Coordinates of C-alpha atoms in Angstrom, one line a residue:
X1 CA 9.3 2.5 41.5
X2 CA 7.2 5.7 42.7
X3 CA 5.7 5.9 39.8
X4 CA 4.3 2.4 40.5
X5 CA 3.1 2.6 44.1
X6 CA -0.4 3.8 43.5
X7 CA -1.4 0.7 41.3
X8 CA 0.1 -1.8 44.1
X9 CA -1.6 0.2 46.4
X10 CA -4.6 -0.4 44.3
X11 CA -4.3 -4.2 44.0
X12 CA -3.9 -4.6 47.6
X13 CA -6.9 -3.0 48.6
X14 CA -8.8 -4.6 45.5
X15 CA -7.4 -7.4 47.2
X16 CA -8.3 -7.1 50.8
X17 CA -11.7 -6.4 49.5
X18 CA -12.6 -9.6 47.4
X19 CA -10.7 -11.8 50.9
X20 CA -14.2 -9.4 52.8
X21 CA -15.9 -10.3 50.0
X22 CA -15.4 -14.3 49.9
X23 CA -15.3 -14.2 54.0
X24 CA -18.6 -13.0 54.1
X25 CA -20.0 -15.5 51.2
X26 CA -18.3 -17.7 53.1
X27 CA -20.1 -17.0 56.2
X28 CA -23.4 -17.2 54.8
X29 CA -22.6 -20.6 53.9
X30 CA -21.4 -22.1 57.2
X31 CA -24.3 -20.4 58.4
X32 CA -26.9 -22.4 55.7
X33 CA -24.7 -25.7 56.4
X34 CA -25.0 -25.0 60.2
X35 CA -29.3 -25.2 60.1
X36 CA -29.1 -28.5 57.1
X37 CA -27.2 -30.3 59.8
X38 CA -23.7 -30.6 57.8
X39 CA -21.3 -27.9 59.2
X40 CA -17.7 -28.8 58.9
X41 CA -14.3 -26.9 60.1
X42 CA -14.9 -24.4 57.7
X43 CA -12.9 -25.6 54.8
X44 CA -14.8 -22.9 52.1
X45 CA -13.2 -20.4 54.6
X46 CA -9.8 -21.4 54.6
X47 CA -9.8 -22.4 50.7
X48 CA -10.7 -18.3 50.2
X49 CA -8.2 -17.6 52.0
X50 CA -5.6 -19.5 50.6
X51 CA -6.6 -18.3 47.6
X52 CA -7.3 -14.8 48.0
X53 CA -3.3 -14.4 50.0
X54 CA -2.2 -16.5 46.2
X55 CA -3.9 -13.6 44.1
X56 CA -2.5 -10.8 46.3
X57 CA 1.3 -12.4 45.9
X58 CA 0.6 -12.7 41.8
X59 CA -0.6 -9.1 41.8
X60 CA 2.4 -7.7 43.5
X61 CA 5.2 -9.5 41.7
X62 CA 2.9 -8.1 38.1
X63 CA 3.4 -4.7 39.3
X64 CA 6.7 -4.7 40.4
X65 CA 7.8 -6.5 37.2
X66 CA 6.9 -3.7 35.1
X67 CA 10.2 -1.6 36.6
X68 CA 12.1 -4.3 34.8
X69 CA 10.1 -2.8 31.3
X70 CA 13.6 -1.2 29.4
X71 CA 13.4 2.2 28.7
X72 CA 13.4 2.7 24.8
X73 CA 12.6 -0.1 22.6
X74 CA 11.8 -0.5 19.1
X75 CA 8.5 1.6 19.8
X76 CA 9.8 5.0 20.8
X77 CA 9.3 7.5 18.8
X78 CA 12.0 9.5 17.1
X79 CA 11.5 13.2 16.4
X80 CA 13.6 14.3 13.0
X81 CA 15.8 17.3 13.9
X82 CA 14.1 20.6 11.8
X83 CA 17.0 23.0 11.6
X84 CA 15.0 26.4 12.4
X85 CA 17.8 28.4 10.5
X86 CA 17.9 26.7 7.6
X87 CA 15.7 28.0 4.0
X88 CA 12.2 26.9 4.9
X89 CA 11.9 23.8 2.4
X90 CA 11.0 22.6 -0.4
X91 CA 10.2 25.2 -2.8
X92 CA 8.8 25.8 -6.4
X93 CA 12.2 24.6 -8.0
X94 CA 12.3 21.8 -5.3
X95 CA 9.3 20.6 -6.8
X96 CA 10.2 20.5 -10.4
X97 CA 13.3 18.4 -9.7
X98 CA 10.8 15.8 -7.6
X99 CA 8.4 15.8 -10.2
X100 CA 11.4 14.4 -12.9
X101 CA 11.6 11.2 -11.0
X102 CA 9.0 8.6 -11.1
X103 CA 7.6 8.3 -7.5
X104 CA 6.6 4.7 -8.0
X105 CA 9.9 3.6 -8.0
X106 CA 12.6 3.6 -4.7
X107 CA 14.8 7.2 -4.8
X108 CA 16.3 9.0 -2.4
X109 CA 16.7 12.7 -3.3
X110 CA 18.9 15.1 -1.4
X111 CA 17.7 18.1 -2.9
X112 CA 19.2 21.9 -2.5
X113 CA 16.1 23.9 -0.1
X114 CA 14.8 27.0 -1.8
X115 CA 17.5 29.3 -0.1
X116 CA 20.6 27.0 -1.6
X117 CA 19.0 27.1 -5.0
X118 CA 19.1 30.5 -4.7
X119 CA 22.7 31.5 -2.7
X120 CA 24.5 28.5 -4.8
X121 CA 22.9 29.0 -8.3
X122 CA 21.4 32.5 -8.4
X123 CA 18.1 30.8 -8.7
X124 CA 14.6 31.7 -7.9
X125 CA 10.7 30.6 -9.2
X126 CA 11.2 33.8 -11.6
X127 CA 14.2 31.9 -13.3
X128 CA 11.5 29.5 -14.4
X129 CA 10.0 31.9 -17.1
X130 CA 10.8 33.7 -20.2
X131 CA 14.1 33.1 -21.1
X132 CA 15.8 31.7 -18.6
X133 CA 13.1 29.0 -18.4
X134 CA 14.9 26.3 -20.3
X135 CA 18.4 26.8 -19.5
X136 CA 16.8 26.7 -15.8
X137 CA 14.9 23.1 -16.3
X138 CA 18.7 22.1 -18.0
X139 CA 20.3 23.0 -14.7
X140 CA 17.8 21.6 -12.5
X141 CA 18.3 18.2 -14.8
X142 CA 21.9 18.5 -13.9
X143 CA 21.5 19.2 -9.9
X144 CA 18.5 16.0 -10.2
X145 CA 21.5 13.9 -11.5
X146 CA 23.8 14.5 -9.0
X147 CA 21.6 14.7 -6.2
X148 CA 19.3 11.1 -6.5
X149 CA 20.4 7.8 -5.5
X150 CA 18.3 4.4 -7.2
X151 CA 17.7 2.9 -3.4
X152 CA 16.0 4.4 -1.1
X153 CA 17.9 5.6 2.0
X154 CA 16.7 6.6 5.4
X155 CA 18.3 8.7 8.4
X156 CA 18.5 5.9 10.1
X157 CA 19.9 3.9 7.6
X158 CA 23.0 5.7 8.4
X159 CA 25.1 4.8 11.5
X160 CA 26.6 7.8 13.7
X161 CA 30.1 7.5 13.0
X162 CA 30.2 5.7 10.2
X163 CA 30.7 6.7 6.1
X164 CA 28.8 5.2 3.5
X165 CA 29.0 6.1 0.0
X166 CA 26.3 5.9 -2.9
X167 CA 27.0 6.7 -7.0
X168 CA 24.1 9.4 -7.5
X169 CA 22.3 8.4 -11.2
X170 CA 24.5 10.1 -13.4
X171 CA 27.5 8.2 -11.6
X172 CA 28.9 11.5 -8.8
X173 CA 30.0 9.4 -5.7
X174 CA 28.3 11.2 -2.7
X175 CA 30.0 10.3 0.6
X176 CA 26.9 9.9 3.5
X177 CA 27.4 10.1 7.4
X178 CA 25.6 11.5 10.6
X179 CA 25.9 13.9 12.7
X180 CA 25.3 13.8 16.1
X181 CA 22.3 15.6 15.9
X182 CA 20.7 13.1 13.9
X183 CA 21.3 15.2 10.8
X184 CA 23.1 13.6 7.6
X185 CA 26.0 15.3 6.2
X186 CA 26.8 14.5 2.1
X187 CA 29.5 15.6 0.6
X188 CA 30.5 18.1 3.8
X189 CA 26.5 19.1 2.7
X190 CA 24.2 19.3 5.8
X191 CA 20.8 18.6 5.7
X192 CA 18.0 20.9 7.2
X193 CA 15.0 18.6 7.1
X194 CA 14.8 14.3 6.9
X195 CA 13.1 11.5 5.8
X196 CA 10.0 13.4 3.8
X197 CA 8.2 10.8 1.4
X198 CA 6.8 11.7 -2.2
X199 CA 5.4 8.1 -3.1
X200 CA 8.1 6.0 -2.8
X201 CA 10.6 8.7 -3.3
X202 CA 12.7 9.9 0.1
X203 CA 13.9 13.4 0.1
X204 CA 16.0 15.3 2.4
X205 CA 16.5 18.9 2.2
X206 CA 19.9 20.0 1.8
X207 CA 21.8 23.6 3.0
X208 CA 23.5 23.2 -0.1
X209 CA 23.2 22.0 -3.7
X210 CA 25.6 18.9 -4.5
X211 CA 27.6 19.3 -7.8
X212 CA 30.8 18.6 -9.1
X213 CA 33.5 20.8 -9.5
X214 CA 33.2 21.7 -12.9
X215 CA 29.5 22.3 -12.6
X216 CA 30.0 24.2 -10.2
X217 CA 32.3 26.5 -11.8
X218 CA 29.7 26.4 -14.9
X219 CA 27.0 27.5 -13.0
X220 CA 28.2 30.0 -9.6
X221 CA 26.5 33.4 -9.4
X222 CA 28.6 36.0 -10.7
X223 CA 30.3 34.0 -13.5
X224 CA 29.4 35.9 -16.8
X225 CA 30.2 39.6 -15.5
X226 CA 33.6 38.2 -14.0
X227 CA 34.4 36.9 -17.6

């Protein structure tokens, strides 16, 4: 309500000023009906009045309606939660696995940030050249497959509290909630940036690259010198 006080302060003087304003006009013309011969008991007077006393009563009740305004509707603004620890986005690889989906058509891509591609899979942009460069694109074909959804799915599409699960396109079942934080969680995977758009593609940016268990065992760092 304090917030308020100086515009109903305002409309009562703005007010009180246009009752001066129609008192004086007012006035004038009792005066100019006085010298034609045809004053009467002031009735101009008391109609300004009247109606001056009704705009004062419609002013107040407009400002002090607006307290009943509810905080938070469907304009406000939500801010997507940036996780300032996580691997800095996207990437060179991250950009490869976009670029395979069409971005005219509705995907939603949780893809591994630069840092998971390269604590998860031992991969960097350098991986990309030379030798390594194809079986590099055939992984990244593999993390694209279990990583994209065919619908396109929002934060807010997810409830806090609530599960919901998806088959990614080569058929791996990821399992989606929130956190409190606003942040989405797949497959115990949390997410470090939301709700980016490539053309009608929706990405979030994972702390983790999501992969079944055998891929996984196919493709962790360290595999070849332990065999």
């Amino acid at each position: 309500m304090g917030s308020k006080l100086p515009l109903l302060q305002y409309s009562i003087w703005h007010t009180n000023y246009l009752m001066k304003q129609f008192t004086i006009k007012s006035d004038k013309c009792n005066e100019t009906m006085k010298r034609r011969g045809h004053f009467t008991k002031d009735p101009i007077k008391f109609l300004c009045v009247v109606v001056s006393v009704a705009c004062t009563l419609v002013l107040c009740l407009s400002v002090l309606q607006l307290n009943e305004i509810p905080v938070g509707s469907s304009n406000t603004i939500k801010r997507v939660k940036i996780n300032p620890t996580g691997g800095g986005g996207v990437g060179k690889l991250g950009e490869i696995v976009m670029g395979m989906l069409p971005q005219d058509l509705g995907f939603t891509l949780f893809l591994p940030s630069e840092k998971a591609f390269e604590r998860d899979l031992g991969l960097g942009p350098s991986d990309l050249v030379g030798d390594k460069g194809n079986d590099t694109h055939a992984i990244l074909t593999r993390v694209l497959g279990f990583s994209a959804v065919a619908r396109r799915i929002y934060s807010d599409d997810v409830q806090s509290g609530k599960e919901i699960d998806y088959d990614s396109i080569s058929g791996y079942t990821l399992y989606i909630t929130k956190d409190s934080d606003g942040s989405l969680i797949v497959n115990r995977i949390a997410s470090e940036m939301v709700n980016i758009r490539r053309g009608k593609i929706v990405v979030h940016v994972m702390d983790g690259v999501i992969m079944d268990s055998e891929f996984e065992q196919s493709v962790r760092p360290g595999t070849d010198e332990d065999d």
